[in-house]
mmCIF file of C-alpha atoms and ligand atoms in Angstrom:
data_model
loop_
_atom_site.group_PDB
_atom_site.id
_atom_site.type_symbol
_atom_site.label_atom_id
_atom_site.label_comp_id
_atom_site.label_asym_id
_atom_site.label_seq_id
_atom_site.Cartn_x
_atom_site.Cartn_y
_atom_site.Cartn_z
ATOM 1 C CA MET T 1 31.327 32.403 64.301
ATOM 2 C CA ARG T 2 30.101 32.079 60.503
ATOM 3 C CA MET T 3 32.778 33.252 58.062
ATOM 4 C CA ILE T 4 33.421 33.210 54.486
ATOM 5 C CA LEU T 5 36.887 33.336 52.711
ATOM 6 C CA VAL T 6 36.813 34.789 49.050
ATOM 7 C CA GLY T 7 39.605 35.361 46.658
ATOM 8 C CA PRO T 8 40.834 34.510 43.525
ATOM 9 C CA PRO T 9 42.788 30.938 43.004
ATOM 10 C CA GLY T 10 45.971 30.758 45.045
ATOM 11 C CA ALA T 11 45.112 33.815 47.136
ATOM 12 C CA GLY T 12 45.892 32.060 50.538
ATOM 13 C CA LYS T 13 42.536 31.137 51.386
ATOM 14 C CA GLY T 14 43.491 27.484 52.417
ATOM 15 C CA THR T 15 46.558 28.411 54.236
ATOM 16 C CA GLN T 16 44.748 31.104 56.452
ATOM 17 C CA ALA T 17 41.978 29.115 56.709
ATOM 18 C CA ALA T 18 43.979 26.117 58.165
ATOM 19 C CA ARG T 19 45.319 28.796 60.719
ATOM 20 C CA LEU T 20 42.072 30.331 61.543
ATOM 21 C CA VAL T 21 40.234 27.104 62.377
ATOM 22 C CA ASP T 22 42.604 26.501 64.940
ATOM 23 C CA LYS T 23 41.954 29.633 66.530
ATOM 24 C CA TYR T 24 38.262 29.630 66.287
ATOM 25 C CA GLY T 25 37.760 25.661 66.687
ATOM 26 C CA ILE T 26 35.329 25.781 63.825
ATOM 27 C CA PRO T 27 34.924 23.555 60.812
ATOM 28 C CA HIS T 28 37.003 24.350 57.488
ATOM 29 C CA ILE T 29 34.767 23.749 54.785
ATOM 30 C CA SER T 30 36.405 23.964 51.318
ATOM 31 C CA SER T 31 34.149 23.257 48.528
ATOM 32 C CA GLY T 32 37.443 22.476 46.494
ATOM 33 C CA ASP T 33 38.386 19.861 48.898
ATOM 34 C CA MET T 34 34.880 18.238 48.879
ATOM 35 C CA LEU T 35 34.863 18.112 45.379
ATOM 36 C CA ARG T 36 38.413 16.563 45.056
ATOM 37 C CA ALA T 37 37.265 14.235 47.593
ATOM 38 C CA ALA T 38 34.050 13.119 45.377
ATOM 39 C CA VAL T 39 36.237 12.764 42.349
ATOM 40 C CA LYS T 40 38.633 10.724 44.313
ATOM 41 C CA ALA T 41 35.746 8.515 45.762
ATOM 42 C CA GLY T 42 34.508 8.277 42.169
ATOM 43 C CA THR T 43 30.771 9.268 43.283
ATOM 44 C CA GLU T 44 28.190 10.450 40.867
ATOM 45 C CA LEU T 45 28.944 13.963 42.036
ATOM 46 C CA GLY T 46 32.728 13.202 41.620
ATOM 47 C CA VAL T 47 32.153 12.241 37.981
ATOM 48 C CA THR T 48 30.241 15.149 36.930
ATOM 49 C CA ALA T 49 32.542 17.483 38.850
ATOM 50 C CA ASP T 50 35.693 16.406 37.284
ATOM 51 C CA ARG T 51 35.086 17.428 33.794
ATOM 52 C CA TYR T 52 34.630 21.119 34.860
ATOM 53 C CA MET T 53 37.477 20.983 37.438
ATOM 54 C CA LYS T 54 40.196 19.614 35.240
ATOM 55 C CA ALA T 55 39.454 22.671 32.876
ATOM 56 C CA GLY T 56 39.317 25.231 35.615
ATOM 57 C CA GLN T 57 35.591 25.750 34.996
ATOM 58 C CA LEU T 58 32.972 26.161 37.666
ATOM 59 C CA VAL T 59 31.152 23.110 38.725
ATOM 60 C CA PRO T 60 27.314 23.930 38.046
ATOM 61 C CA ASP T 61 25.670 25.882 40.695
ATOM 62 C CA ASP T 62 23.113 23.064 41.820
ATOM 63 C CA VAL T 63 25.663 20.472 42.436
ATOM 64 C CA VAL T 64 27.727 22.705 44.511
ATOM 65 C CA ILE T 65 24.829 24.316 46.487
ATOM 66 C CA GLY T 66 23.238 20.765 47.317
ATOM 67 C CA MET T 67 26.633 19.732 48.506
ATOM 68 C CA ILE T 68 27.369 22.713 50.914
ATOM 69 C CA LEU T 69 23.846 23.235 52.107
ATOM 70 C CA GLU T 70 24.055 19.773 53.146
ATOM 71 C CA ARG T 71 27.364 20.163 54.927
ATOM 72 C CA ILE T 72 26.701 23.045 56.980
ATOM 73 C CA ALA T 73 23.302 21.564 58.363
ATOM 74 C CA ALA T 74 25.736 18.950 60.151
ATOM 75 C CA PRO T 75 25.791 19.108 63.796
ATOM 76 C CA ASP T 76 29.417 20.000 63.824
ATOM 77 C CA CYS T 77 28.597 23.452 62.232
ATOM 78 C CA ALA T 78 25.698 24.394 64.899
ATOM 79 C CA LYS T 79 28.031 27.210 66.578
ATOM 80 C CA GLY T 80 29.846 28.106 63.269
ATOM 81 C CA PHE T 81 31.728 27.458 60.200
ATOM 82 C CA MET T 82 34.524 28.713 57.831
ATOM 83 C CA LEU T 83 33.520 28.342 54.190
ATOM 84 C CA ASP T 84 36.312 28.365 51.684
ATOM 85 C CA GLY T 85 35.639 28.834 47.832
ATOM 86 C CA PHE T 86 32.107 28.873 48.371
ATOM 87 C CA PRO T 87 29.722 30.976 47.362
ATOM 88 C CA ARG T 88 31.423 31.520 44.138
ATOM 89 C CA THR T 89 28.341 33.042 42.093
ATOM 90 C CA ILE T 90 25.682 35.196 42.959
ATOM 91 C CA PRO T 91 22.879 32.278 42.692
ATOM 92 C CA GLN T 92 25.184 30.676 45.308
ATOM 93 C CA ALA T 93 25.468 33.453 47.702
ATOM 94 C CA GLU T 94 21.634 33.916 47.447
ATOM 95 C CA ALA T 95 21.079 30.284 48.320
ATOM 96 C CA LEU T 96 23.320 30.478 51.412
ATOM 97 C CA ASP T 97 21.685 33.409 52.461
ATOM 98 C CA ALA T 98 18.314 32.144 52.096
ATOM 99 C CA ALA T 99 19.456 29.043 54.022
ATOM 100 C CA MET T 100 20.912 31.037 56.617
ATOM 101 C CA THR T 101 17.751 32.878 57.157
ATOM 102 C CA LYS T 102 15.557 29.705 57.244
ATOM 103 C CA ALA T 103 17.682 28.569 60.016
ATOM 104 C CA GLY T 104 17.590 31.952 61.828
ATOM 105 C CA VAL T 105 21.503 32.430 61.897
ATOM 106 C CA ALA T 106 23.794 34.727 59.904
ATOM 107 C CA ILE T 107 26.935 35.207 58.389
ATOM 108 C CA ASP T 108 29.280 37.339 60.783
ATOM 109 C CA VAL T 109 32.116 38.301 57.904
ATOM 110 C CA VAL T 110 33.573 37.954 54.637
ATOM 111 C CA LEU T 111 37.117 38.091 54.276
ATOM 112 C CA LEU T 112 38.342 39.069 50.670
ATOM 113 C CA PHE T 113 42.027 38.186 49.958
ATOM 114 C CA GLU T 114 43.369 40.350 47.154
ATOM 115 C CA VAL T 115 46.270 39.595 45.092
ATOM 116 C CA PRO T 116 47.139 40.570 41.729
ATOM 117 C CA ASP T 117 46.624 38.373 38.673
ATOM 118 C CA ALA T 118 50.278 38.227 37.680
ATOM 119 C CA LEU T 119 51.130 36.518 41.210
ATOM 120 C CA ILE T 120 48.465 34.332 41.213
ATOM 121 C CA VAL T 121 49.773 32.536 37.956
ATOM 122 C CA GLU T 122 53.176 32.140 39.816
ATOM 123 C CA ARG T 123 51.697 30.989 42.957
ATOM 124 C CA GLY T 124 49.495 28.555 41.301
ATOM 125 C CA VAL T 125 52.337 26.742 39.333
ATOM 126 C CA GLY T 126 54.618 26.227 42.343
ATOM 127 C CA ARG T 127 51.716 25.224 44.680
ATOM 128 C CA ARG T 128 52.212 21.598 46.134
ATOM 129 C CA ASN T 129 49.703 20.206 48.614
ATOM 130 C CA ASP T 130 50.610 17.588 51.344
ATOM 131 C CA PRO T 131 47.785 14.923 50.949
ATOM 132 C CA ILE T 132 48.767 13.567 54.397
ATOM 133 C CA THR T 133 48.627 17.003 56.746
ATOM 134 C CA GLY T 134 46.658 19.080 54.280
ATOM 135 C CA ARG T 135 49.795 21.869 54.411
ATOM 136 C CA ILE T 136 50.206 23.887 51.422
ATOM 137 C CA TYR T 137 53.898 24.658 50.030
ATOM 138 C CA HIS T 138 55.165 26.686 47.341
ATOM 139 C CA ILE T 139 58.474 25.317 45.696
ATOM 140 C CA LYS T 140 59.938 28.738 45.687
ATOM 141 C CA PHE T 141 58.228 31.295 48.218
ATOM 142 C CA ASP T 142 57.459 28.385 51.120
ATOM 143 C CA PRO T 143 59.608 25.375 50.148
ATOM 144 C CA PRO T 144 58.696 21.831 51.539
ATOM 145 C CA PRO T 145 61.195 20.010 53.732
ATOM 146 C CA ALA T 146 63.134 17.159 52.075
ATOM 147 C CA GLU T 147 61.323 14.288 53.835
ATOM 148 C CA VAL T 148 57.874 15.440 52.578
ATOM 149 C CA THR T 149 58.547 16.043 49.177
ATOM 150 C CA GLU T 150 57.983 12.987 47.479
ATOM 151 C CA ARG T 151 54.295 12.597 48.702
ATOM 152 C CA LEU T 152 53.337 16.397 47.589
ATOM 153 C CA VAL T 153 50.879 16.556 44.927
ATOM 154 C CA HIS T 154 50.557 19.318 42.082
ATOM 155 C CA ARG T 155 46.831 19.754 41.470
ATOM 156 C CA LYS T 156 45.594 18.933 37.999
ATOM 157 C CA ASP T 157 44.121 22.593 37.626
ATOM 158 C CA ASP T 158 47.514 24.188 39.025
ATOM 159 C CA HIS T 159 48.934 24.446 35.735
ATOM 160 C CA GLU T 160 49.003 27.721 33.619
ATOM 161 C CA ALA T 161 45.983 27.245 31.043
ATOM 162 C CA ALA T 162 43.721 26.053 34.054
ATOM 163 C CA ILE T 163 44.538 28.905 36.416
ATOM 164 C CA ASN T 164 44.143 31.619 33.636
ATOM 165 C CA GLU T 165 40.743 29.986 33.078
ATOM 166 C CA ARG T 166 39.956 29.944 36.948
ATOM 167 C CA LEU T 167 40.984 33.694 37.275
ATOM 168 C CA HIS T 168 38.688 34.389 34.171
ATOM 169 C CA TYR T 169 35.808 32.547 36.075
ATOM 170 C CA TYR T 170 36.937 34.625 39.407
ATOM 171 C CA HIS T 171 36.607 38.085 37.644
ATOM 172 C CA ASP T 172 33.397 37.198 35.746
ATOM 173 C CA TRP T 173 31.457 35.361 38.078
ATOM 174 C CA THR T 174 32.897 35.555 41.590
ATOM 175 C CA ALA T 175 33.988 39.318 42.103
ATOM 176 C CA PRO T 176 30.283 40.256 41.399
ATOM 177 C CA ILE T 177 29.235 38.754 44.877
ATOM 178 C CA MET T 178 31.281 41.464 46.461
ATOM 179 C CA PRO T 179 28.705 44.214 46.290
ATOM 180 C CA PHE T 180 26.128 41.568 48.016
ATOM 181 C CA TYR T 181 28.301 41.392 51.000
ATOM 182 C CA GLU T 182 29.708 44.790 51.085
ATOM 183 C CA GLY T 183 26.015 45.917 50.851
ATOM 184 C CA LYS T 184 25.313 43.866 54.203
ATOM 185 C CA GLY T 185 28.348 45.625 55.708
ATOM 186 C CA LEU T 186 30.176 42.135 56.188
ATOM 187 C CA LEU T 187 33.281 42.456 53.673
ATOM 188 C CA ARG T 188 36.824 42.861 54.888
ATOM 189 C CA ARG T 189 39.461 43.398 52.548
ATOM 190 C CA VAL T 190 42.829 41.735 53.180
ATOM 191 C CA ASP T 191 46.077 42.519 51.158
ATOM 192 C CA GLY T 192 47.071 38.720 50.039
ATOM 193 C CA VAL T 193 50.475 39.835 49.132
ATOM 194 C CA GLY T 194 53.299 38.786 51.373
ATOM 195 C CA THR T 195 54.267 35.760 53.514
ATOM 196 C CA PRO T 196 51.579 33.543 55.133
ATOM 197 C CA ASP T 197 52.774 35.315 58.531
ATOM 198 C CA GLU T 198 52.321 38.860 57.221
ATOM 199 C CA VAL T 199 48.845 38.158 55.882
ATOM 200 C CA SER T 200 47.762 36.346 59.044
ATOM 201 C CA ALA T 201 48.616 39.481 60.880
ATOM 202 C CA ARG T 202 46.445 41.568 58.635
ATOM 203 C CA VAL T 203 43.696 38.928 59.092
ATOM 204 C CA VAL T 204 44.012 39.440 62.806
ATOM 205 C CA LYS T 205 43.370 43.067 62.250
ATOM 206 C CA ALA T 206 40.455 42.647 59.765
ATOM 207 C CA LEU T 207 38.666 40.620 62.459
ATOM 208 C CA ALA T 208 39.570 42.892 65.448
HETATM 209 P P1 LIG P 1 39.504 25.369 44.906
HETATM 210 O O1 LIG P 1 39.926 24.507 45.680
HETATM 211 O O2 LIG P 1 38.496 26.296 45.622
HETATM 212 O O3 LIG P 1 40.458 26.395 43.987
HETATM 213 O O4 LIG P 1 38.452 24.798 43.613
HETATM 214 C C1 LIG P 1 38.888 23.807 42.793
HETATM 215 C C2 LIG P 1 37.647 23.841 41.707
HETATM 216 O O5 LIG P 1 36.484 23.032 42.220
HETATM 217 C C3 LIG P 1 37.314 25.139 41.165
HETATM 218 O O6 LIG P 1 38.221 25.576 39.949
HETATM 219 C C4 LIG P 1 36.146 24.441 40.322
HETATM 220 O O7 LIG P 1 36.210 23.567 39.416
HETATM 221 C C5 LIG P 1 35.514 23.655 41.554
HETATM 222 N N1 LIG P 1 34.583 24.438 42.727
HETATM 223 C C6 LIG P 1 35.164 24.699 44.001
HETATM 224 N N2 LIG P 1 34.196 25.204 44.534
HETATM 225 C C7 LIG P 1 33.198 25.604 43.718
HETATM 226 C C8 LIG P 1 32.383 26.352 43.824
HETATM 227 N N3 LIG P 1 31.841 27.071 45.187
HETATM 228 N N4 LIG P 1 31.185 26.485 42.681
HETATM 229 C C9 LIG P 1 31.569 25.963 41.634
HETATM 230 N N5 LIG P 1 32.814 25.053 41.465
HETATM 231 C C10 LIG P 1 33.600 24.900 42.198
#
């Protein structure tokens, strides 16, 4: 199974991805997680990416495309993968398509999580990530247990100004890739408003 998860920042892609990888046994490849790891490691790629990420802007296509195409060529992706946060622009979608064609494989499904902008900001500012388990919480909608609260991380780009900037990039650059996948008959829309369990139930239906 080769799957892509798309949607605005904070649409629930990461939360649903964690549930889906357990079910399908395929690697979860989050471009945002990979970039944050590069920033933390202080690699050349990380230093370049950090400037854009802090401001909520997109990292240049050539940087992200190289990183993801190398990752999906790894042996653990031979039977499939779940891309989360990539592709985010038309050149990225085209580069992925060309790489898939060259490898003689194809994307099976693209899940688009739809959430209104007003809710995205509220979700983003309250989001907290557990660096140990990878679990994502929300201080109001999905409160963390007391024993993990100390170690939770509030992402640098989960503040109102950066979230609004990321939303703006989403509408201008990412939303235009949908017709590309719709034209191939791969796009499945999922209403992302509701609890993680409610959204999971819709995902199961969309994949049936
Ligand atoms: P995410 O964790 O998916 O919300 O991504 C966090 C940030 O990483 C984004 O706001 C961008 O700065 C950068 N990023 C992640 N994926 C991509 C991508 N496919 N293309 C460009 N920038 C990306």
